[in-house]
Coordinates of C-alpha atoms in Angstrom, one line a residue:
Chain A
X23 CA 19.5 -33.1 -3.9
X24 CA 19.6 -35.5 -6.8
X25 CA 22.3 -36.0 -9.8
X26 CA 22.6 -37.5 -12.9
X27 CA 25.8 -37.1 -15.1
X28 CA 25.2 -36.7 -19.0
X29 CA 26.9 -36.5 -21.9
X30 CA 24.7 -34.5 -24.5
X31 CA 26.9 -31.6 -25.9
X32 CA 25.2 -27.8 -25.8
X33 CA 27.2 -24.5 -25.4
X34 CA 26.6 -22.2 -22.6
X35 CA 27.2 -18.6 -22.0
X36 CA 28.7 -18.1 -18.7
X37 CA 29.1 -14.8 -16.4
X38 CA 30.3 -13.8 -13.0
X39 CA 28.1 -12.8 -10.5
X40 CA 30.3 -11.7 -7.3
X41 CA 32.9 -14.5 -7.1
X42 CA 30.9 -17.4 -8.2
X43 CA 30.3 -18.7 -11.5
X44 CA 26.9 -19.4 -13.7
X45 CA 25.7 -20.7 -16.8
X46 CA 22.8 -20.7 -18.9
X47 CA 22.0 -22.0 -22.2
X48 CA 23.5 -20.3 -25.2
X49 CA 20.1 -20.7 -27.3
X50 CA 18.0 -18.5 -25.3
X51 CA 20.5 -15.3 -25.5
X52 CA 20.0 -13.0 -28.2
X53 CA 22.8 -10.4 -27.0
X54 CA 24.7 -8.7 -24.3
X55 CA 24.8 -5.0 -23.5
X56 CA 27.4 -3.4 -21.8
X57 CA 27.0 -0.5 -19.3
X58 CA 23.4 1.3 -20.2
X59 CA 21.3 3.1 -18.6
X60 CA 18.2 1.5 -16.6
X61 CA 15.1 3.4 -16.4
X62 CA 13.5 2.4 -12.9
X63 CA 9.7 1.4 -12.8
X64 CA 8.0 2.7 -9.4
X65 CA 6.5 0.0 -7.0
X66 CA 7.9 -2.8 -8.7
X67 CA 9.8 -5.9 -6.9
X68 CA 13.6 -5.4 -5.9
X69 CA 14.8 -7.6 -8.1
X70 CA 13.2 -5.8 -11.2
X71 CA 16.0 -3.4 -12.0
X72 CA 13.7 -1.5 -14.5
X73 CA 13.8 -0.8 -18.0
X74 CA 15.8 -0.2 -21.0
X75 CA 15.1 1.2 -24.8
X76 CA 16.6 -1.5 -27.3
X77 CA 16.9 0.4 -30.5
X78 CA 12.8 1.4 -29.0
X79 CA 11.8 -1.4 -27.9
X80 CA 11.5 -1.1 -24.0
X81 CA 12.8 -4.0 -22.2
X82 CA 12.3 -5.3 -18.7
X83 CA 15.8 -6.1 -17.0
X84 CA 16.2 -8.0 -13.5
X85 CA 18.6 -7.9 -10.7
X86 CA 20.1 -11.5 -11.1
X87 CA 21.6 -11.3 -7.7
X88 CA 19.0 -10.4 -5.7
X89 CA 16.8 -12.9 -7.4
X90 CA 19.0 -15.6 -6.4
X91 CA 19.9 -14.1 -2.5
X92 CA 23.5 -13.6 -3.5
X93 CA 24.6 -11.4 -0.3
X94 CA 27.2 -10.1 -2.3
X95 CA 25.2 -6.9 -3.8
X96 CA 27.7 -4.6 -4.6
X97 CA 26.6 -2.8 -7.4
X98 CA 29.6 -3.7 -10.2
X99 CA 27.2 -5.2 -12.7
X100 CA 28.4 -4.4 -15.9
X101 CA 26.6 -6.2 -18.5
X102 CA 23.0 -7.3 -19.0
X103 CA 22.3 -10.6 -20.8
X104 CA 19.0 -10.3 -23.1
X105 CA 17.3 -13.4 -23.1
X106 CA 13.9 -14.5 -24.6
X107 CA 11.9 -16.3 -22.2
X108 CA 8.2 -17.1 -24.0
X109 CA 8.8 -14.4 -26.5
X110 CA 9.5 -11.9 -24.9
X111 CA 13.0 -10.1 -24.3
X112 CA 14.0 -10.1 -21.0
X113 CA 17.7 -8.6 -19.4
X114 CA 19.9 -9.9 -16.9
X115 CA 22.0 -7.5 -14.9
X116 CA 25.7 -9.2 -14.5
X117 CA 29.0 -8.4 -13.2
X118 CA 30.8 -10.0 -16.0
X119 CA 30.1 -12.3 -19.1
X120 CA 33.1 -14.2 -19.4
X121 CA 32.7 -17.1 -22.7
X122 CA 30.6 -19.2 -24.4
X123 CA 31.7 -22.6 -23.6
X124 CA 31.1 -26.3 -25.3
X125 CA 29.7 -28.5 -22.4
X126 CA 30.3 -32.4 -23.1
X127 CA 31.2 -34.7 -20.2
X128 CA 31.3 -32.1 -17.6
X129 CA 28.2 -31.6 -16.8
X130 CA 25.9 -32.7 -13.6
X131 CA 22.3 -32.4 -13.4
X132 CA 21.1 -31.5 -10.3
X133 CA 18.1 -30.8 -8.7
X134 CA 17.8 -28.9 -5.3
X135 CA 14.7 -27.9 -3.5
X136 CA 15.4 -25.0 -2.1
X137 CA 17.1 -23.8 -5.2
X138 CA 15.2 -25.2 -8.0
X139 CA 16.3 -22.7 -10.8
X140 CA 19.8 -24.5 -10.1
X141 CA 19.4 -27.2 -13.4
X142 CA 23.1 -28.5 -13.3
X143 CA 26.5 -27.9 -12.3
X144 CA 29.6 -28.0 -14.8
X145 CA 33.0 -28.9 -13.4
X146 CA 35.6 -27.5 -15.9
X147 CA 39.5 -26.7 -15.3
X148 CA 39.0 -26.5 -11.6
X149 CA 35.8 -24.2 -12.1
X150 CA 32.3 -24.9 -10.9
X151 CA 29.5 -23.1 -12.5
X152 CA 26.3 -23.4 -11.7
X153 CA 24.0 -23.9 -14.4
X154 CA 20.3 -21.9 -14.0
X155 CA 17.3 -21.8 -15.7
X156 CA 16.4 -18.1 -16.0
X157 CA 12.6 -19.1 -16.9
X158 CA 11.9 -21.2 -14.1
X159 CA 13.5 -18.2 -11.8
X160 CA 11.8 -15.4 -13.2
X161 CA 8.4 -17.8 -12.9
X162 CA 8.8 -18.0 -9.2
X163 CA 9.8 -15.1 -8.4
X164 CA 7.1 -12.7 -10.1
X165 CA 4.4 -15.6 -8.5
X166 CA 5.7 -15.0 -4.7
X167 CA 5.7 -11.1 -6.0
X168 CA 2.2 -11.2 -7.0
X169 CA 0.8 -13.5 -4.7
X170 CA 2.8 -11.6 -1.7
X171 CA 2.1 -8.4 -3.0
X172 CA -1.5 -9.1 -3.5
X173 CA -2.6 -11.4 -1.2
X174 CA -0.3 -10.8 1.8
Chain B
X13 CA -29.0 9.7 3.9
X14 CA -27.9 7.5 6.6
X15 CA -24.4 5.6 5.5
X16 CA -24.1 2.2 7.2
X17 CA -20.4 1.5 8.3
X18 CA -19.4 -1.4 6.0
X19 CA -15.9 -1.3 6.2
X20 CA -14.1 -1.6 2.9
X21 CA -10.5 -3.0 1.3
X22 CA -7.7 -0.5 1.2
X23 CA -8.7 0.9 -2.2
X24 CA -12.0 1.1 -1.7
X25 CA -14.1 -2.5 -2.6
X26 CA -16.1 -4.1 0.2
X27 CA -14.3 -6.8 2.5
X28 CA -16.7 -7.1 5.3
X29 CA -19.0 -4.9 7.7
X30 CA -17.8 -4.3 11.1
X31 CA -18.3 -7.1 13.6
X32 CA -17.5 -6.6 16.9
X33 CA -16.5 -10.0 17.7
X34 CA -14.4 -10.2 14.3
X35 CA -11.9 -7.6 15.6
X36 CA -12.7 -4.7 13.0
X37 CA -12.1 -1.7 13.9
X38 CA -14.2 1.3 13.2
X39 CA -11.8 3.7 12.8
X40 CA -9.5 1.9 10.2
X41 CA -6.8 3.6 8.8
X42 CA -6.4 3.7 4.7
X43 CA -4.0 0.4 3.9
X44 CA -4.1 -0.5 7.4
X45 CA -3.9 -4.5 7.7
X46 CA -7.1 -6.1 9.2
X47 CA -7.3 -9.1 11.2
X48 CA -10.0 -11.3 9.5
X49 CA -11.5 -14.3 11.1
X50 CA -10.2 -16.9 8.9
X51 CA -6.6 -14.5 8.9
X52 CA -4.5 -15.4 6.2
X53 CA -6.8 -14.5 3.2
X54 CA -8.0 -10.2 4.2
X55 CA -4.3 -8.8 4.4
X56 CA -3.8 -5.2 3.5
X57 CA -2.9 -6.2 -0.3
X58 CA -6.3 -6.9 -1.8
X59 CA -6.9 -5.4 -4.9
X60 CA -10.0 -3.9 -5.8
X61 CA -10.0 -1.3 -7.8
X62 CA -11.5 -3.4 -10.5
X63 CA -13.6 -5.1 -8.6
X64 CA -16.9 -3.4 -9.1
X65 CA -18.2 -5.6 -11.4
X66 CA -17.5 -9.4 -12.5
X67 CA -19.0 -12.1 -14.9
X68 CA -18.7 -15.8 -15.6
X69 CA -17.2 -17.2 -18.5
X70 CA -16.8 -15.4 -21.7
X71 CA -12.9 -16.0 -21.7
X72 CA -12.8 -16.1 -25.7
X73 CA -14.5 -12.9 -25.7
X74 CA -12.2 -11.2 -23.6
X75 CA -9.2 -12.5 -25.8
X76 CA -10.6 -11.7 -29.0
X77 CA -11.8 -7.8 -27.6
X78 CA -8.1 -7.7 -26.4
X79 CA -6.6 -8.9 -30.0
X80 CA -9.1 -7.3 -31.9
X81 CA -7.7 -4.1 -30.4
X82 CA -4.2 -4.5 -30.4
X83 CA -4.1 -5.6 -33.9
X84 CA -5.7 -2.5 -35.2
X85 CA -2.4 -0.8 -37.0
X86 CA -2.5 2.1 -34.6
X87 CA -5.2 2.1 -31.6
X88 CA -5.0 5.5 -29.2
X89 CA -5.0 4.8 -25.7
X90 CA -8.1 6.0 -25.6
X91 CA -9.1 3.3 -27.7
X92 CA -7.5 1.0 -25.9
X93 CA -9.2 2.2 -22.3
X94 CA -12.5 1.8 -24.3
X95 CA -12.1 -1.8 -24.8
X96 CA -10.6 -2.7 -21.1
X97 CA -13.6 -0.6 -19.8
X98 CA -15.9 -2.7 -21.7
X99 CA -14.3 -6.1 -20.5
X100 CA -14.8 -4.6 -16.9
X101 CA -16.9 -8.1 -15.8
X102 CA -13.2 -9.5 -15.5
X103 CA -13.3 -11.4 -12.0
X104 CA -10.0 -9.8 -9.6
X105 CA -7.0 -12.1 -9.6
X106 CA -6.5 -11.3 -5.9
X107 CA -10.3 -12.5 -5.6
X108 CA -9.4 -15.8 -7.7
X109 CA -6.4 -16.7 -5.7
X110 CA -7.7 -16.4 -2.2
X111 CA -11.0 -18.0 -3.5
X112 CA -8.2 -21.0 -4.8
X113 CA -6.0 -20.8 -1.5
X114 CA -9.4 -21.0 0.8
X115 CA -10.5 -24.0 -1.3
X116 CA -7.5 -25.6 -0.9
X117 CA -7.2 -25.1 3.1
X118 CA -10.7 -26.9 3.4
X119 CA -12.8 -24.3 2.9
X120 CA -16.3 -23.3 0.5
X121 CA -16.7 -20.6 -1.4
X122 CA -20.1 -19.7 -2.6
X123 CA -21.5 -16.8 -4.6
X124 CA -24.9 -15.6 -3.3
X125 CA -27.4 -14.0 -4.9
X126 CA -30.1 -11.9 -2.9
X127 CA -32.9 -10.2 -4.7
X128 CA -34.6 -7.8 -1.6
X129 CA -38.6 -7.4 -2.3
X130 CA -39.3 -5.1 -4.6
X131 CA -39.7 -1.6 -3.2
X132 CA -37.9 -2.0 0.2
X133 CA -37.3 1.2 1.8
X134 CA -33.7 1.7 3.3
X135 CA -32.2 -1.1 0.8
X136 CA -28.8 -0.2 2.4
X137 CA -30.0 -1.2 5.9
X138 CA -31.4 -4.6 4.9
X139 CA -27.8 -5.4 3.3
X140 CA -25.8 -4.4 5.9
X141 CA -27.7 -6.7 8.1
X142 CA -26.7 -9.4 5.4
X143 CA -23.4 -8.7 5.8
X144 CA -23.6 -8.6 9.6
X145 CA -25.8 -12.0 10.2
X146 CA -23.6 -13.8 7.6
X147 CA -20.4 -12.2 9.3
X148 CA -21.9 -13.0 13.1
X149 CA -22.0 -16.1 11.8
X150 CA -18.2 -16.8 11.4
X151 CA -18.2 -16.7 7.7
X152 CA -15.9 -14.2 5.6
X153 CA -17.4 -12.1 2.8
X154 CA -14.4 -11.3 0.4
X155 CA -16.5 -9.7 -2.9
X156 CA -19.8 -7.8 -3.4
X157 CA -21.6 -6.5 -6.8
X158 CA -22.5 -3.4 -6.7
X159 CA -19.5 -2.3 -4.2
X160 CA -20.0 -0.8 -0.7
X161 CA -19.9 2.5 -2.0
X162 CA -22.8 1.7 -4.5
X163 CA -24.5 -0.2 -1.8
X164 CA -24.3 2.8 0.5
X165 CA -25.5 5.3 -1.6
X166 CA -28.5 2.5 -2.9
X167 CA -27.2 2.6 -6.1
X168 CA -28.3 -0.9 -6.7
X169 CA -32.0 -2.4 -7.9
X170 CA -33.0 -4.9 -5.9
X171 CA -29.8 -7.8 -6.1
X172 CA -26.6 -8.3 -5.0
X173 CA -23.8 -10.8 -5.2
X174 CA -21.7 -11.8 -2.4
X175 CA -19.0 -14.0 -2.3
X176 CA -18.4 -16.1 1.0
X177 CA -15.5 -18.0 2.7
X178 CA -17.3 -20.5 5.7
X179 CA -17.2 -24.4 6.3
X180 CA -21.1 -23.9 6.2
X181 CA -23.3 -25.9 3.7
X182 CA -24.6 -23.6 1.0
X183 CA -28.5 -24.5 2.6
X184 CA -27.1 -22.7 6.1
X185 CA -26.1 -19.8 4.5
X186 CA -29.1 -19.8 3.0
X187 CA -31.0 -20.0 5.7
X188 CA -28.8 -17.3 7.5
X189 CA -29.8 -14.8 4.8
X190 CA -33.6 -15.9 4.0
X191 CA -34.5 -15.1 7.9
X192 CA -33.9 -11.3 7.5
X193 CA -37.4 -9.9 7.0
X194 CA -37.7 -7.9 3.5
X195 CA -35.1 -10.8 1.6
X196 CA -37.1 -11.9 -1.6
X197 CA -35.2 -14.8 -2.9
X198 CA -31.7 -16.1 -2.1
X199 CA -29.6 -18.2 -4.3
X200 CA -26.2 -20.0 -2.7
X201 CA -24.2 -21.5 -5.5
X202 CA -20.5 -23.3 -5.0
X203 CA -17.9 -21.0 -6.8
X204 CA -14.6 -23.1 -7.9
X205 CA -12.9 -20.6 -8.9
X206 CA -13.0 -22.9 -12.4
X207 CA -13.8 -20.5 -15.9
X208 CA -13.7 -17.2 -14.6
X209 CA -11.9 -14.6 -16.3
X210 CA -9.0 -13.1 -15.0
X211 CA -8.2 -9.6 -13.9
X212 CA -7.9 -7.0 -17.3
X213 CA -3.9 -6.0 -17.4
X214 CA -2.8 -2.6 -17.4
X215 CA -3.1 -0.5 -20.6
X216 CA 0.6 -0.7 -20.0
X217 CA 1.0 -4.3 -21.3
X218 CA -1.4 -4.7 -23.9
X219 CA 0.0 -1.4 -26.0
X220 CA 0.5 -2.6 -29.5
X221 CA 4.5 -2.7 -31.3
X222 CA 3.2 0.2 -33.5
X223 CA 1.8 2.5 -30.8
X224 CA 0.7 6.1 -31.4
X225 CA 2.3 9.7 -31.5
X226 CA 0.9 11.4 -28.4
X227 CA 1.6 14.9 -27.3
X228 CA 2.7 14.9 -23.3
X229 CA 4.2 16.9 -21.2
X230 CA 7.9 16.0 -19.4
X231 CA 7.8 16.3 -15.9
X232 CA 11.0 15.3 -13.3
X233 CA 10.1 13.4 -10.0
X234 CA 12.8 12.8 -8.6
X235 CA 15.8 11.9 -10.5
X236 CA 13.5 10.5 -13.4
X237 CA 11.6 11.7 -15.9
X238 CA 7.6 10.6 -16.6
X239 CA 5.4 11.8 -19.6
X240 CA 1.6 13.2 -18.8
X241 CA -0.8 13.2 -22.3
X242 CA -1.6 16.5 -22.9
X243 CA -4.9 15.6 -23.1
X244 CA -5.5 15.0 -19.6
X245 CA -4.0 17.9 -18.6
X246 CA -6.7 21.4 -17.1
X247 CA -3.6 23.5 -16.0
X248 CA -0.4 23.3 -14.6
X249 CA 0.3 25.5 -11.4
X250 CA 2.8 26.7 -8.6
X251 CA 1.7 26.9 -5.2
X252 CA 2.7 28.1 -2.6
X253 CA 3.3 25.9 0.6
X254 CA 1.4 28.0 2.4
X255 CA -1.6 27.4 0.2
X256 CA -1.7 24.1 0.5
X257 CA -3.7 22.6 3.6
X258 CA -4.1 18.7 5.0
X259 CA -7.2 17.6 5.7
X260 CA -8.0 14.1 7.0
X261 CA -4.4 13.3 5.9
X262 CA -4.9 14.5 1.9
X263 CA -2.8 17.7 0.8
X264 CA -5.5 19.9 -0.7
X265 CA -4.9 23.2 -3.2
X266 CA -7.2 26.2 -3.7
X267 CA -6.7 27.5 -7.4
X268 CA -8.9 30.1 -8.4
X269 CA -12.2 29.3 -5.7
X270 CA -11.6 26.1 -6.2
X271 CA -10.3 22.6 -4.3
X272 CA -8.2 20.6 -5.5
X273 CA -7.0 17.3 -3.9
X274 CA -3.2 16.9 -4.3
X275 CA -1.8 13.7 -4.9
X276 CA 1.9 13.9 -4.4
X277 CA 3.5 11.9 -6.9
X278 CA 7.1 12.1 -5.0
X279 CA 6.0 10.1 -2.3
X280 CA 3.7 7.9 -4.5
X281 CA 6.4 6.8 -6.5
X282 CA 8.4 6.2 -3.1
X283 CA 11.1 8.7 -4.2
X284 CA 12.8 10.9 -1.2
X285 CA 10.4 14.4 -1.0
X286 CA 12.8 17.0 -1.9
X287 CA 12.3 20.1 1.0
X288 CA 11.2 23.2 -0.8
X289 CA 8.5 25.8 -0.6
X290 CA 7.5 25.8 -4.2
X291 CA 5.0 23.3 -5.1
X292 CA 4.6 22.1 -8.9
X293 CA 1.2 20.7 -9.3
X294 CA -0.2 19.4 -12.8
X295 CA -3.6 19.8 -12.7
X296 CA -5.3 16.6 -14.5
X297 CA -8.7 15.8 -15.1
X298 CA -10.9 12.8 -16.1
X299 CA -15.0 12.2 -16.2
X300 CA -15.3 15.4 -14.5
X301 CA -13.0 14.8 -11.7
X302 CA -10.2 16.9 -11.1
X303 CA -6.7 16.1 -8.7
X304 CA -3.3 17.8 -9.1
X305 CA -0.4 15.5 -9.2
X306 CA 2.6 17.2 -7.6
X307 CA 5.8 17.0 -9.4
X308 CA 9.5 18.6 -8.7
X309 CA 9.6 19.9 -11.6
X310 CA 8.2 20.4 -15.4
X311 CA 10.5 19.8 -18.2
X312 CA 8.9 20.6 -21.4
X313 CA 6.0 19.8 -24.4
X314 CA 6.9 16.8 -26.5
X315 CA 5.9 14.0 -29.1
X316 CA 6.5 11.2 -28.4
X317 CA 6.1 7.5 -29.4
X318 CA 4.5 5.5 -26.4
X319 CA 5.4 1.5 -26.3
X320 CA 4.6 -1.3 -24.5
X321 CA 6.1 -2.0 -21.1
X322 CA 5.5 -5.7 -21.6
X323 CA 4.0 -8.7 -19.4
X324 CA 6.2 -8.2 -16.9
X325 CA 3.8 -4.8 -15.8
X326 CA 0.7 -5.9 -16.2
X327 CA 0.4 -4.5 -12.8
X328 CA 2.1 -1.7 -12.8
X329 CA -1.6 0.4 -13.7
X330 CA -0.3 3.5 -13.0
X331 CA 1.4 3.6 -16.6
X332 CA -0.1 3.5 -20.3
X333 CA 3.7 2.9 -21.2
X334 CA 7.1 4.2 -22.0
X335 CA 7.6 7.1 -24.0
X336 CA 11.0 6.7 -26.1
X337 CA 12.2 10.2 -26.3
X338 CA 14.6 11.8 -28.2
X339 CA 18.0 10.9 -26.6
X340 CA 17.0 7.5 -26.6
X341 CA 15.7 7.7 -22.5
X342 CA 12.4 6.5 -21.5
X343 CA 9.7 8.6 -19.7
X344 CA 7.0 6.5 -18.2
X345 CA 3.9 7.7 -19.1
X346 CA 1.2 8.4 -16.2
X347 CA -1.8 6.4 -16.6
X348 CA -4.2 9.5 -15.8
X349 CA -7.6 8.0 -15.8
X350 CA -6.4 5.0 -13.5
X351 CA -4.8 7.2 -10.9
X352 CA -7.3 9.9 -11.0
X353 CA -10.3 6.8 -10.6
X354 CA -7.9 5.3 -8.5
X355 CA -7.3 9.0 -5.9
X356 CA -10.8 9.8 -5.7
X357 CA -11.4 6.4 -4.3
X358 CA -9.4 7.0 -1.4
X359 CA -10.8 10.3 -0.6
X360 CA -14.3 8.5 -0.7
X361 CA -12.7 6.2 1.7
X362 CA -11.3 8.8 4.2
X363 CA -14.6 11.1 3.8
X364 CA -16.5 7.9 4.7
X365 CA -14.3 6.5 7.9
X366 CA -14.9 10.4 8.7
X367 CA -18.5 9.7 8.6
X368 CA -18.3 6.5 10.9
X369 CA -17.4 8.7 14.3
X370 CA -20.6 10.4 14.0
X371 CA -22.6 7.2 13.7

């Protein structure tokens, strides 16, 4: 694990997943649905939730929390974040977006093998949250998918 | 006409011929997992359905065909079948990363070509004993062009391509295959997995933003809702449970003097088989072959606008997309041509392993 403290403001959007607290940058949302209904896709990956219509456009939307291992699981997600990773829309399912937040001073980069979607960490008002990279996650995940799936 | 055991992937596409010594078995069950010699790279995953045929090069082409289409203002799915048919020479991704993974690990990969003299009688024979020698030999034959089935049935000329794992030097293999009596020419080349197209997506992913109006019919499976095109669709039927017989583990129907293999889309679609005597069977068809795709339950006719599923899908073949209907829900919409291509593949497969006890 490596750090490096930096002092380039950028906002984040963070959300609750369980107990614990994550972050990702506030450029790459485009919005935030609350309860809807997901459509399931047969045969796909666990972590691929399924699908939602977005004003007919049909949207993939992923299980956050089994993408990173969280063992809490419960199923008390609530909203799903709609990102655009390379283009495309992509959803999130969380338990709860909680701000938007203007990062200076506080946060850490970080890098940790075994976790390398982790970017950062922010230490704010006695609060960590963990900063990820939802494009480097979703790229590793759908590879092992694929490759497992495939190849296995 | 004598059929020669080659043993085949789980959907259908060559991966070897039965060596003793290699720890096939003959009696292999559909989606079983095979020990291979070099064991990592022949798990029960390998996808083949679009393996029959491949090419070299010609990415550009394949781009543009794909563009070309999906900028039209309003393509069928038909239209857009047409054009993923016609890009069929599309090498398998499975095929490209175990070719990549064995390269890394130290070994070759080589694509041979083996013209047989012209005229051979029982051109089957003298490739099975290709596959065996080169086999025997401790090599690993992942690909073939035509596939085993073609092979089997002769439906080849005189040439076909194999593609080989070994730590052999491409002039041994050559020598391996050039001592069979009957073999013409033989051409080893090193494959580096380097400019080779990559396997064609599912209609599913390529859809265009402005897709068309198709007529379908709603049917449940389970607690969800998929769409069938109308134009697929022979009949739709109830059956009776007692109607409905197993053979060599496939569910089949007789409607009207005729059989019908059932493909039970409940357990398919890994959704919990709900208990009941009545049977709802959609009877599709496509090229001439006929399956009926058991449902729960059939909703009702519809229009409906069918939309991309996205990237994120490209394998999930067994859809041409979503359907948005009316209350804003999405069916999936069966990809009918790929599952009934895909069905009849396996009952080749279980006709043939039947075969291989008599042998």
């Amino acid at each position: 694990m490596t750090f490096k403290i930096t002092h380039e403001p950028f906002d984040v959007l963070t959300f609750k997943l369980g107990e614990k607290e994550y972050a990702i940058d506030v450029g790459i949302t485009e919005m935030i649905l609350g309860k809807c209904k997901i459509f399931k896709v047969p045969n796909s990956p666990d972590f691929l939730k399924g699908i939602v219509n977005l004003r007919g456009e049909i949207i993939p939307v992923f299980d956050l929390k089994s993408m990173i291992n969280l063992e809490d699981r419960e199923n008390s997600c609530s909203n799903v974040i709609i990102v655009k990773i390379d283009a495309d829309k992509t959803g999130f399912l969380v338990d709860e977006v909680t701000e938007i937040m203007s990062i200076r001073s506080e946060f850490t980069t970080m890098k940790i093998v075994s976790a390398n979607y982790i970017k950062g960490a922010i230490i704010k008002q006695n609060r960590l949250i963990s900063f990820l990279d939802l494009q480097d996650l979703l790229v590793g995940k759908m590879s092992a998918f694929e490759l497992g799936g495939k190849v296995g | 006409m004598k059929m020669f055991p080659f043993v085949r992937g789980n959907k259908g596409n060559l991966v070897g011929c039965p060596v003793p010594n290699a720890g096939y078995s003959m009696t292999i069950n559909i989606g079983c997992a095979r020990r291979s010699l070099h064991g990592r790279y022949f798990g029960r995953g390998f996808d083949s359905h679009r393996l029959h045929q491949f090419s070299k090069g010609g990415d550009d082409s394949l781009t543009d065909k794909v563009d070309e289409t999906i900028s039209k203002e309003n393509p069928t799915l038909d239209q857009i079948r047409t054009v993923k048919k016609s890009m069929s020479g599309a090498i398998s991704d499975s095929v490209l990363k175990v070719s990549k993974l064995a390269i890394k690990d130290g070994f070759q990969v080589y694509e041979a070509i083996i013209n047989l003299v012209k005229d051979v009688a029982m051109k089957s024979a003298r490739i099975y004993m290709v596959f065996k020698r080169i086999e025997e030999d401790g090599n690993q034959i992942i690909f073939s062009e035509p596939s085993v089935v073609d092979i089997e049935k002769e439906n080849f000329d005189k040439t076909v391509k194999l593609f080989i794992i070994t730590k052999k030097s491409t002039s041994e293999i050559e020598s391996t295959i050039s001592n069979i009596s009957e073999i013409e020419s033989v051409s080893v080349e090193k494959f580096t997995a380097e400019g080779y197209q990559t396997e064609i997506p599912a209609v599913a992913s390529i859809l265009p933003p402005n897709s068309p109006v198709i007529k379908v019919l709603l049917v449940k499976i389970g607690d969800q809702t998929y769409a069938i095109a109308i134009s697929n669709i022979e009949r739709l039927i109830s059956l009776d449970s007692q109607n409905v017989k197993t053979i060599e583990k496939i569910e089949i129907a007789s409607v009207e003097e005729e059989i019908i293999p059932l493909l039970d889309m409940r357990d398919y679609f890994g959704n919990v088989k709900i208990s009941n005597a009545r049977q709802n069977a959609v009877i599709v068809e496509h090229e001439s072959v006929k399956c009926g795709l058991v449902v729960d339950d059939f909703i009702k006719k519809d229009e409906v606008t069918v939309k991309t599923l996205g990237k994120i899908f490209k394998n999930a073949k067994e859809f041409c997309g979503g359907a948005i209907l009316q209350d804003d829900s999405i069916a999936l919409m069966m990809d009918i041509p790929y599952l009934v291509e895909k069905f009849s593949q396996v009952l080749k497969i279980n006709v043939n392993i039947g075969q291989q006890h008599d042998i």
